[in-house]
């Protein structure tokens, strides 16, 4: 809000008398533009390159202009079966990535909300201890405990399954922590009113707490979906069956052909796949952001 | 509708603090009782114990003929109105009011009918599909009242329901609450720290101080026969003047040497406290008591004179028609104006 009003005031004051150049604003914008370019140019380059054939890309590197192989490359990226066993194409990988991203985000939100609900609203013995134990898992991301996690998952015969792909990632405290902070800000009187209205713990959770947390859930979903989508190490480790490959993995798979030496790496297809891999997280952010900004401004709690 | 009986009800927090000392209260059916006292006196704790939101340490609580000590709040057949309204922000007004009924498993048509009835009573018919955030403070308070009414409870509990409203709206809502309670004839307990609210609303007032009941009585009793110096100075604005003095069994004398002739005296002799309400005094040039006026405060309908009586601070409240000025004057006491309290505990003598 503050930014909006400030910039509005700035706009008014610059528009009003004889136009003076505000060097401060020019400087600010120069920095912003430079930052934006730094982020966007690589995206543009990969997009432009996805319209070239493999040979040009191999010879001349990434391209700034457009060529006419775009349809070919995207078609190949999406529908051409590849990989070692010829059992996976772009669409399968896209589906796998979506299952991982959405499954991870939803699983994490459900587990996090329920854990936070237990910690905040019930007088459990050792509740504080439990919270801090959950909290310390923030210091132990999957990468740190990857060997034991792998051991456990293979021992449970969950290698090459979606369950094995998603569940170990869910075990971390971020969502629990955010929901705990949010629940603690819900006024006490609301809980008491619900008790008098005859809402038991389950009803209170579903009828009142979950709807109140909408904005929080949306925010968590964005963060968690993108985090899950971008997972690389764990899917690489746990999925050997190519039909379970995710997009992020798949890009690498194509580039790997390089090491075989026998064929030209399919650079154009890889660039197209990179663009495809970028699209869903961008869409999720764009879609949910408008939704939760609306939720945040309607501040009634 | 039900009578309420608190028998030795007491609250001790786990850290050993006694928030409410054992108290005995009988509330007959249909009465509106106001619990009043300064912040931290235990009035809210007492109400919350009746609601079931706070556990009762000792004693028994009856609502109707049932012991309610260990009954869940939802099953006590009560309704509570909170200070911050405690409306569910994501539900419409109608859903807010009907939520308790829905949890009781009433059919939808019946809920809708009861909600419509309550909304009509509270002039909320046009707002049933709005969210609480789209309502003004007074309307939110009405929704909270509506939520209480639809449950047709045996007992209303109000926890400072008007303290978030502005002064004008507060007066208006006060009258509405009183009218509504009388129309429905439901027993009610009402917590406030505002003594004006207590006086105007109550059938009976319970004055609490530091977890102890100081006095239970009708507003008139509380005002004219305060049981202690605490009640005397808490109820009434401006508060009662309290002097230190002595009594010889025949006559009371203020410290400073001024004797209150004809005002009577308690049988207890020695040091006492003497109370005189600012309104129970008349300016009278031929009166017996010399009064030195330092400041005159204009309040429109009244005028407050602050000064010294027998060397102790004293305030007098006069009607706007009576002339007043600073300087020495004389006053006379109206009959029954003088209250005697013991020197240490401040109990009425």
XYZ file of C-alpha atoms in Angstrom:
650
model
C 0.000 0.000 0.000
C 2.671 2.440 1.076
C 4.507 1.956 -2.180
C 1.405 2.606 -4.208
C 0.526 5.822 -2.414
C 4.093 7.014 -2.505
C 4.418 6.412 -6.206
C 1.048 8.084 -6.743
C 2.223 11.122 -4.836
C 5.454 11.055 -6.789
C 3.489 10.874 -10.027
C 1.356 13.838 -9.060
C 4.246 16.007 -8.002
C 6.198 15.302 -11.185
C 3.219 15.829 -13.420
C 2.222 19.079 -11.832
C 4.553 22.064 -12.410
C 7.050 22.570 -15.260
C 8.387 19.078 -15.809
C 11.594 18.640 -13.875
C 13.621 15.513 -14.246
C 13.988 13.714 -10.955
C 17.418 12.168 -11.100
C 16.652 10.070 -8.100
C 13.776 8.387 -9.931
C 15.882 7.941 -13.040
C 18.565 6.229 -10.979
C 16.016 3.968 -9.293
C 14.525 2.968 -12.589
C 17.912 2.347 -14.146
C 18.668 -0.132 -11.382
C 15.258 -1.767 -11.744
C 15.604 -2.041 -15.509
C 19.096 -3.477 -15.224
C 17.830 -6.044 -12.733
C 14.874 -6.945 -14.915
C 17.116 -7.375 -17.946
C 19.486 -9.559 -16.002
C 16.572 -11.854 -15.201
C 14.745 -11.723 -18.517
C 17.488 -11.846 -21.122
C 18.454 -15.465 -20.398
C 14.779 -16.422 -20.556
C 14.433 -14.597 -23.844
C 17.585 -16.217 -25.210
C 16.435 -19.709 -24.383
C 13.059 -18.902 -25.915
C 14.665 -17.524 -29.084
C 17.024 -20.469 -29.241
C 14.138 -22.885 -29.057
C 13.312 -21.837 -32.606
C 16.618 -22.961 -34.092
C 17.811 -26.312 -35.283
C 20.290 -28.360 -33.296
C 23.180 -27.922 -35.707
C 23.182 -24.129 -35.622
C 22.908 -24.161 -31.871
C 25.752 -26.622 -31.596
C 27.932 -24.534 -33.872
C 27.064 -20.991 -32.854
C 25.651 -21.252 -29.365
C 22.504 -19.553 -28.084
C 20.700 -17.258 -30.496
C 19.109 -13.815 -30.173
C 16.923 -13.917 -33.260
C 14.172 -16.286 -34.290
C 14.347 -19.014 -36.876
C 11.655 -21.322 -38.273
C 12.179 -24.550 -36.358
C 10.001 -23.569 -33.410
C 7.084 -25.863 -34.230
C 9.432 -28.761 -34.815
C 11.283 -28.313 -31.581
C 8.167 -27.962 -29.409
C 6.522 -30.864 -31.150
C 9.571 -32.993 -30.511
C 9.891 -31.798 -26.928
C 6.285 -32.612 -26.133
C 5.444 -35.681 -28.172
C 8.609 -37.453 -29.303
C 9.374 -40.433 -27.173
C 12.933 -40.394 -25.991
C 15.184 -41.554 -23.253
C 16.952 -44.850 -22.929
C 13.824 -46.965 -23.198
C 11.815 -44.681 -25.478
C 9.031 -44.697 -22.895
C 8.791 -41.030 -21.969
C 7.801 -37.871 -23.831
C 7.334 -34.248 -22.805
C 3.676 -34.671 -21.947
C 4.395 -37.549 -19.562
C 7.111 -35.547 -17.885
C 4.840 -32.541 -17.630
C 2.213 -34.707 -15.962
C 4.796 -36.153 -13.585
C 6.031 -32.720 -12.648
C 2.492 -31.534 -12.023
C 1.778 -34.559 -9.835
C 4.953 -33.879 -7.880
C 4.346 -30.114 -7.538
C 0.664 -30.296 -6.680
C 0.942 -33.428 -4.565
C 3.816 -31.967 -2.626
C 2.111 -28.595 -2.104
C -1.218 -30.075 -1.023
C 0.391 -32.733 1.156
C 2.566 -30.191 2.839
C -0.301 -27.788 3.454
C -2.493 -30.517 4.959
C 0.236 -31.903 7.199
C 1.447 -28.424 8.168
C -2.019 -27.154 9.042
C -2.891 -30.165 11.114
C 0.401 -30.123 12.984
C 0.076 -26.404 13.657
C -3.529 -26.880 14.800
C -2.456 -29.503 17.304
C 0.402 -27.381 18.592
C -1.522 -24.122 18.926
C -4.951 -25.203 20.120
C -4.443 -28.251 22.277
C -2.747 -28.331 25.614
C -0.517 -31.263 24.876
C 2.192 -32.422 27.125
C 5.539 -31.504 25.542
C 3.826 -29.342 22.905
C 6.640 -26.811 22.973
C 9.233 -29.550 22.752
C 7.360 -31.091 19.828
C 7.232 -27.741 18.095
C 10.925 -27.144 18.460
C 11.689 -30.637 17.262
C 9.592 -30.000 14.186
C 11.242 -26.634 13.855
C 14.769 -28.057 13.826
C 13.868 -30.073 10.720
C 14.161 -26.725 8.941
C 17.885 -27.219 9.390
C 17.669 -30.690 7.849
C 16.402 -30.392 4.278
C 16.117 -33.555 2.232
C 19.567 -33.045 0.752
C 21.152 -33.437 4.184
C 19.329 -36.643 5.038
C 19.233 -37.992 1.522
C 20.989 -41.301 2.197
C 18.820 -42.436 5.121
C 15.722 -41.222 3.277
C 16.747 -43.270 0.250
C 17.356 -46.291 2.479
C 13.926 -45.986 4.062
C 12.093 -45.495 0.786
C 13.741 -48.438 -0.951
C 13.219 -50.598 2.148
C 9.521 -49.732 1.977
C 9.561 -50.656 -1.711
C 8.454 -47.161 -2.659
C 11.209 -46.542 -5.187
C 9.766 -45.604 -8.585
C 6.392 -44.579 -7.151
C 4.758 -41.184 -6.780
C 4.445 -41.824 -3.051
C 8.166 -42.340 -2.752
C 8.727 -39.230 -4.815
C 6.460 -36.944 -2.778
C 6.273 -38.105 0.839
C 9.897 -37.650 1.921
C 9.830 -34.101 0.595
C 6.774 -33.285 2.709
C 8.636 -33.958 5.929
C 9.825 -30.472 6.771
C 8.641 -27.703 9.021
C 8.141 -24.648 6.835
C 4.371 -24.957 6.446
C 3.877 -25.967 10.078
C 5.821 -22.947 11.176
C 3.899 -20.453 9.005
C 0.520 -21.880 9.959
C 1.466 -21.834 13.628
C 2.255 -18.137 13.422
C -1.001 -17.513 11.598
C -3.152 -19.538 13.997
C -1.682 -17.724 16.967
C -2.946 -14.454 15.500
C -6.554 -15.702 15.314
C -8.441 -13.981 18.138
C -9.225 -16.062 21.209
C -12.829 -14.886 21.260
C -13.501 -16.551 17.927
C -12.571 -19.909 19.377
C -14.741 -19.298 22.407
C -17.677 -18.212 20.288
C -17.288 -21.406 18.291
C -17.203 -23.476 21.459
C -20.440 -21.908 22.618
C -21.884 -22.500 19.162
C -21.157 -26.166 19.683
C -18.321 -26.570 17.208
C -16.012 -29.355 18.335
C -12.338 -29.474 17.378
C -12.943 -30.983 13.940
C -15.806 -28.630 13.068
C -13.867 -25.610 14.261
C -10.941 -26.617 12.090
C -12.988 -27.228 8.961
C -15.715 -24.580 9.333
C -13.664 -21.718 10.694
C -9.920 -22.162 10.683
C -9.542 -23.465 7.134
C -11.686 -20.706 5.537
C -9.855 -18.097 7.609
C -6.532 -19.445 6.368
C -7.424 -19.141 2.659
C -4.852 -16.473 1.941
C -2.222 -18.318 3.914
C -3.018 -21.510 2.028
C -2.690 -19.706 -1.296
C 0.666 -18.253 -0.310
C 1.895 -21.629 0.888
C 0.656 -23.274 -2.299
C 2.700 -20.935 -4.478
C 5.863 -21.422 -2.510
C 5.467 -25.160 -2.134
C 4.399 -25.820 -5.720
C 7.415 -24.009 -7.122
C 9.687 -25.713 -4.619
C 8.319 -29.147 -5.492
C 8.382 -28.435 -9.224
C 12.042 -27.461 -9.104
C 13.157 -30.559 -7.199
C 16.018 -32.205 -8.996
C 18.212 -34.286 -6.726
C 15.542 -36.385 -5.046
C 13.611 -37.310 -8.218
C 16.911 -38.186 -9.892
C 17.722 -40.510 -7.060
C 14.407 -42.179 -6.454
C 13.078 -42.614 -9.987
C 14.961 -44.933 -12.284
C 11.871 -45.798 -14.264
C 11.852 -43.278 -17.089
C 8.060 -43.071 -17.194
C 8.285 -41.306 -13.815
C 10.778 -38.665 -14.926
C 9.944 -35.039 -14.214
C 10.536 -32.176 -16.616
C 13.459 -30.719 -14.718
C 15.132 -34.090 -14.967
C 14.130 -34.559 -18.563
C 16.051 -31.515 -19.736
C 19.201 -33.035 -18.448
C 18.341 -36.357 -20.059
C 18.344 -34.754 -23.484
C 21.593 -32.924 -22.899
C 23.148 -36.171 -21.777
C 23.085 -37.421 -25.338
C 26.130 -35.205 -25.809
C 28.272 -37.578 -23.837
C 27.327 -40.454 -26.095
C 29.159 -38.682 -28.884
C 27.294 -40.479 -31.618
C 24.611 -37.870 -32.316
C 24.250 -34.132 -32.088
C 22.616 -33.209 -28.768
C 19.062 -32.011 -29.329
C 19.707 -28.457 -28.195
C 16.577 -27.014 -29.768
C 14.400 -29.583 -28.086
C 16.147 -28.972 -24.760
C 15.527 -25.239 -25.061
C 11.865 -25.887 -25.861
C 11.589 -28.223 -22.889
C 13.159 -25.579 -20.631
C 10.509 -23.089 -21.724
C 7.777 -25.675 -21.120
C 9.232 -26.402 -17.701
C 9.161 -22.727 -16.798
C 5.585 -22.095 -17.775
C 3.515 -23.831 -15.038
C 5.271 -22.215 -12.052
C 4.917 -18.829 -13.733
C 1.212 -19.469 -14.304
C 0.712 -20.594 -10.712
C 2.411 -17.500 -9.358
C 0.501 -15.160 -11.648
C -2.847 -16.818 -10.977
C -2.569 -17.227 -7.203
C -0.880 -13.914 -6.614
C -3.828 -11.863 -7.781
C -5.970 -14.115 -5.617
C -4.063 -13.707 -2.405
C -3.383 -10.007 -2.788
C -7.155 -9.649 -2.861
C -7.344 -11.795 0.241
C -4.732 -9.758 2.042
C -6.419 -6.421 1.393
C -9.758 -7.766 2.645
C -8.270 -7.877 6.099
C -10.978 -9.306 8.279
C -9.895 -11.814 10.783
C -35.471 -19.287 31.113
C -33.693 -20.248 34.241
C -32.426 -19.105 37.549
C -28.721 -19.160 38.188
C -27.082 -20.114 41.440
C -23.412 -19.784 42.269
C -22.508 -21.589 45.454
C -19.006 -20.880 46.711
C -17.721 -20.636 43.151
C -14.029 -19.864 43.165
C -11.219 -19.567 40.670
C -7.571 -20.214 41.377
C -5.146 -20.151 38.461
C -2.410 -22.790 38.257
C 0.137 -20.172 39.320
C -1.722 -19.824 42.617
C -3.433 -16.504 41.960
C -6.962 -16.442 43.320
C -8.866 -14.554 40.619
C -12.292 -15.012 42.202
C -12.826 -15.661 45.893
C -15.648 -18.047 46.838
C -18.846 -16.238 45.971
C -22.521 -16.870 46.507
C -24.985 -15.395 44.069
C -28.628 -16.195 43.393
C -30.120 -14.834 40.213
C -33.877 -15.310 39.871
C -35.466 -16.136 36.548
C -35.589 -13.238 34.091
C -33.346 -10.899 36.030
C -30.570 -8.851 34.466
C -27.573 -8.780 36.753
C -24.638 -6.515 36.037
C -21.170 -7.436 37.250
C -19.178 -4.266 37.645
C -15.730 -3.443 38.915
C -12.352 -2.091 37.849
C -10.167 -4.057 35.412
C -8.695 -7.167 36.908
C -11.395 -7.510 39.558
C -12.438 -10.954 38.323
C -15.767 -9.997 36.777
C -14.936 -11.466 33.382
C -13.483 -14.589 34.956
C -16.707 -15.091 36.875
C -18.757 -14.714 33.701
C -16.483 -17.058 31.783
C -16.858 -19.656 34.507
C -20.613 -19.457 34.078
C -20.120 -19.787 30.310
C -17.870 -22.788 30.754
C -14.902 -21.182 29.050
C -13.003 -21.154 32.318
C -12.906 -24.107 34.689
C -14.463 -23.706 38.122
C -11.888 -24.488 40.813
C -14.328 -24.945 43.694
C -18.008 -24.614 44.375
C -21.044 -25.468 42.290
C -22.807 -23.643 39.505
C -26.475 -24.277 38.832
C -28.268 -23.066 35.735
C -31.902 -23.994 36.148
C -31.834 -27.084 38.312
C -28.755 -28.646 36.771
C -25.225 -28.554 38.086
C -23.236 -27.181 35.170
C -19.669 -27.367 36.468
C -18.478 -29.977 33.987
C -20.912 -29.382 31.149
C -19.511 -28.217 27.801
C -20.315 -24.573 26.954
C -22.400 -25.667 23.987
C -24.626 -27.789 26.217
C -25.277 -25.200 28.908
C -27.969 -23.581 26.829
C -26.384 -20.178 27.126
C -25.493 -17.515 24.598
C -22.622 -15.115 24.919
C -21.949 -11.723 23.368
C -18.281 -10.781 23.269
C -16.524 -7.453 23.470
C -15.036 -7.763 19.986
C -18.243 -9.349 18.636
C -16.309 -12.500 17.685
C -18.226 -12.865 14.428
C -16.912 -15.385 11.926
C -15.391 -13.094 9.294
C -15.834 -15.499 6.378
C -19.530 -16.138 6.967
C -22.466 -13.962 6.012
C -24.629 -12.430 8.702
C -27.235 -15.148 8.240
C -24.661 -17.919 8.505
C -23.088 -16.296 11.532
C -26.414 -16.292 13.303
C -27.337 -19.791 12.200
C -24.014 -21.516 12.859
C -24.877 -22.662 16.371
C -28.223 -24.030 15.211
C -26.586 -25.828 12.315
C -24.237 -27.523 14.764
C -27.229 -28.618 16.780
C -28.522 -30.365 13.702
C -31.616 -28.263 13.093
C -33.150 -28.500 9.635
C -32.280 -25.710 7.228
C -35.791 -24.305 6.936
C -36.092 -23.965 10.697
C -32.728 -22.212 10.930
C -33.696 -19.814 8.163
C -36.953 -19.049 9.904
C -35.320 -18.374 13.273
C -32.633 -16.231 11.695
C -35.275 -14.235 9.852
C -37.194 -13.695 13.084
C -34.109 -12.464 14.927
C -33.070 -10.282 12.005
C -36.482 -8.668 12.001
C -36.267 -7.987 15.708
C -32.839 -6.368 15.287
C -33.447 -4.516 11.998
C -30.875 -6.617 10.222
C -33.102 -7.917 7.427
C -31.260 -5.968 4.723
C -27.871 -7.202 5.812
C -28.346 -10.954 5.986
C -26.110 -11.621 2.994
C -23.327 -9.281 3.991
C -20.065 -10.181 5.610
C -19.200 -8.727 9.030
C -16.459 -6.604 7.452
C -19.116 -4.754 5.465
C -21.023 -3.701 8.584
C -20.590 -0.845 11.033
C -19.710 -1.420 14.667
C -23.298 -1.098 15.836
C -24.551 -3.493 13.183
C -21.885 -6.036 14.091
C -22.965 -5.788 17.681
C -26.535 -6.455 16.583
C -25.426 -9.510 14.646
C -23.687 -10.769 17.764
C -26.941 -10.207 19.644
C -28.820 -12.011 16.902
C -26.511 -14.967 17.169
C -27.357 -15.063 20.860
C -31.098 -14.741 20.330
C -31.601 -17.444 17.691
C -30.383 -20.083 20.077
C -33.293 -19.225 22.435
C -30.985 -19.697 25.405
C -31.876 -19.873 29.071
C -29.164 -17.398 29.936
C -27.536 -14.474 28.136
C -23.961 -13.617 28.970
C -22.591 -10.243 27.930
C -18.881 -9.547 28.236
C -18.444 -5.778 27.903
C -20.444 -5.807 24.677
C -20.562 -2.057 24.218
C -17.032 -0.975 25.010
C -15.950 -0.908 21.346
C -18.731 1.467 20.335
C -18.701 5.250 20.424
C -20.513 7.030 23.220
C -23.688 7.863 21.327
C -24.139 4.394 19.892
C -23.394 2.906 23.270
C -26.315 4.729 24.853
C -28.605 3.615 22.065
C -27.482 -0.032 22.166
C -27.769 -0.038 25.946
C -31.433 0.777 25.663
C -31.899 -1.811 22.918
C -30.260 -4.523 24.974
C -32.416 -3.712 27.958
C -35.592 -3.675 25.885
C -34.706 -6.919 24.176
C -33.868 -8.693 27.402
C -37.139 -7.612 28.952
C -39.152 -8.602 25.904
C -37.588 -12.059 25.790
C -37.580 -12.386 29.568
C -34.296 -14.275 29.516
C -32.032 -14.228 32.547
C -28.882 -12.265 31.806
C -25.471 -11.602 33.274
C -23.715 -8.516 31.984
C -20.110 -7.539 32.636
C -18.985 -3.939 32.385
C -16.493 -1.570 33.927
C -18.751 1.397 33.245
C -20.765 2.299 36.306
C -23.304 4.301 34.286
C -24.028 1.242 32.167
C -24.364 -0.808 35.340
C -26.785 1.619 36.983
C -29.016 2.040 33.941
C -29.207 -1.591 32.822
C -29.340 -3.611 35.965
C -32.120 -5.143 37.990
C -29.373 -5.880 40.423
C -25.705 -4.983 40.496
C -22.826 -7.071 41.763
C -19.834 -4.901 42.594
C -16.536 -6.756 42.535
C -13.150 -5.672 43.746
C -9.945 -7.718 43.688
C -11.808 -10.994 43.177
C -14.261 -10.380 46.008
C -17.913 -9.437 45.870
C -18.208 -6.095 47.660
C -21.956 -5.723 47.391
C -25.017 -7.151 45.684
C -28.064 -4.942 45.408
C -30.425 -2.942 43.251
C -28.931 0.174 41.653
C -30.753 2.323 44.222
C -29.411 0.293 47.125
C -25.904 0.358 45.778
C -26.090 4.090 45.374
C -27.775 5.028 48.636
C -26.416 2.304 50.898
C -22.919 1.483 49.658
C -21.511 -1.411 51.644
C -17.965 -0.135 51.588
C -15.839 2.852 50.690
C -14.872 0.991 47.504
C -18.478 0.747 46.349
C -19.127 4.309 47.463
C -16.304 5.729 45.415
C -16.708 3.373 42.426
C -20.431 3.894 41.859
C -21.479 7.446 41.169
C -19.829 10.250 39.219
C -18.329 12.339 40.655
C -17.426 9.812 43.355
C -18.439 10.100 46.963
C -16.215 12.290 49.133
C -14.462 10.155 51.733
C -13.066 11.861 54.830
C -11.086 10.558 57.727
C -12.533 11.375 61.108
C -13.442 10.130 64.569
C -16.605 9.185 66.369
C -17.356 9.318 70.092
C -20.586 7.373 69.714
C -22.707 10.522 69.735
C -21.177 12.728 67.145
C -18.763 12.394 64.240
C -15.913 14.815 63.785
C -13.824 15.273 60.626
C -10.077 15.335 61.035
C -9.396 19.041 61.048
C -11.864 19.680 63.840
C -15.200 20.150 62.096
C -18.112 18.395 63.815
C -21.076 17.104 61.828
C -23.888 18.128 64.131
C -27.146 16.337 63.690
C -25.763 13.846 61.199
C -25.751 11.084 63.748
C -22.809 8.831 64.463
C -22.017 5.116 64.443
C -21.934 3.264 67.694
C -18.325 2.384 67.028
C -15.980 4.905 68.560
C -12.498 5.940 67.523
C -11.178 6.417 64.000
C -13.713 6.083 61.199
C -14.220 7.119 57.571
C -17.025 9.451 56.651
C -18.602 9.600 53.204
C -20.708 12.386 51.700
C -22.040 12.326 48.123
C -21.388 15.539 46.176
C -25.111 15.718 45.320
C -26.249 15.493 48.965
C -25.022 18.946 49.795
C -26.703 22.343 49.384
C -25.132 25.773 49.380
C -26.680 27.645 52.273
C -25.254 30.986 53.512
C -26.662 30.250 56.952
C -25.511 26.608 56.883
C -23.395 25.070 59.610
C -20.328 24.017 57.584
C -17.753 26.429 56.164
C -16.569 25.374 52.694
C -13.680 26.957 50.817
C -14.261 26.736 47.020
C -11.095 26.654 44.913
C -12.323 25.652 41.476
C -15.686 25.717 39.702
C -16.169 23.153 36.886
C -18.976 23.750 34.383
C -20.636 20.568 33.124
C -23.703 22.104 31.503
C -26.444 20.464 33.515
C -24.299 20.531 36.617
C -21.593 22.550 38.220
C -18.848 20.960 40.293
C -17.260 22.939 43.107
C -13.913 21.619 44.300
C -12.475 22.885 47.532
C -11.680 22.176 51.159
C -13.914 21.091 53.991
C -12.209 20.995 57.337
C -8.871 20.924 55.526
C -9.755 17.840 53.443
C -10.560 17.813 49.707
C -14.258 18.019 49.015
C -16.440 18.254 45.927
C -19.985 19.485 45.628
C -22.293 18.988 42.672
C -24.832 21.736 42.081
C -27.737 22.140 39.742
C -27.031 24.497 36.835
C -29.541 27.038 38.208
C -27.685 27.600 41.447
C -25.091 30.360 41.343
C -21.572 29.484 42.367
C -18.256 31.247 42.703
C -14.883 30.590 44.240
C -14.144 31.719 47.747
C -15.496 30.885 51.197
C -19.120 29.872 51.540
C -21.327 27.757 53.800
C -23.048 24.459 53.106
C -25.766 22.373 54.657
C -26.111 18.596 54.408
C -29.294 16.998 53.158
C -30.883 14.423 55.472
C -29.212 11.042 55.332
C -26.251 12.461 53.465
C -23.585 11.134 55.774
C -22.289 7.541 55.481
C -19.985 5.961 58.039
C -17.366 3.343 57.276
C -14.810 1.707 59.500
C -11.300 3.059 59.286
C -9.330 0.010 58.090
C -11.522 -2.297 55.998
C -13.839 0.465 54.827
C -16.976 -1.561 55.634
C -20.196 0.301 56.239
C -21.033 0.958 59.913
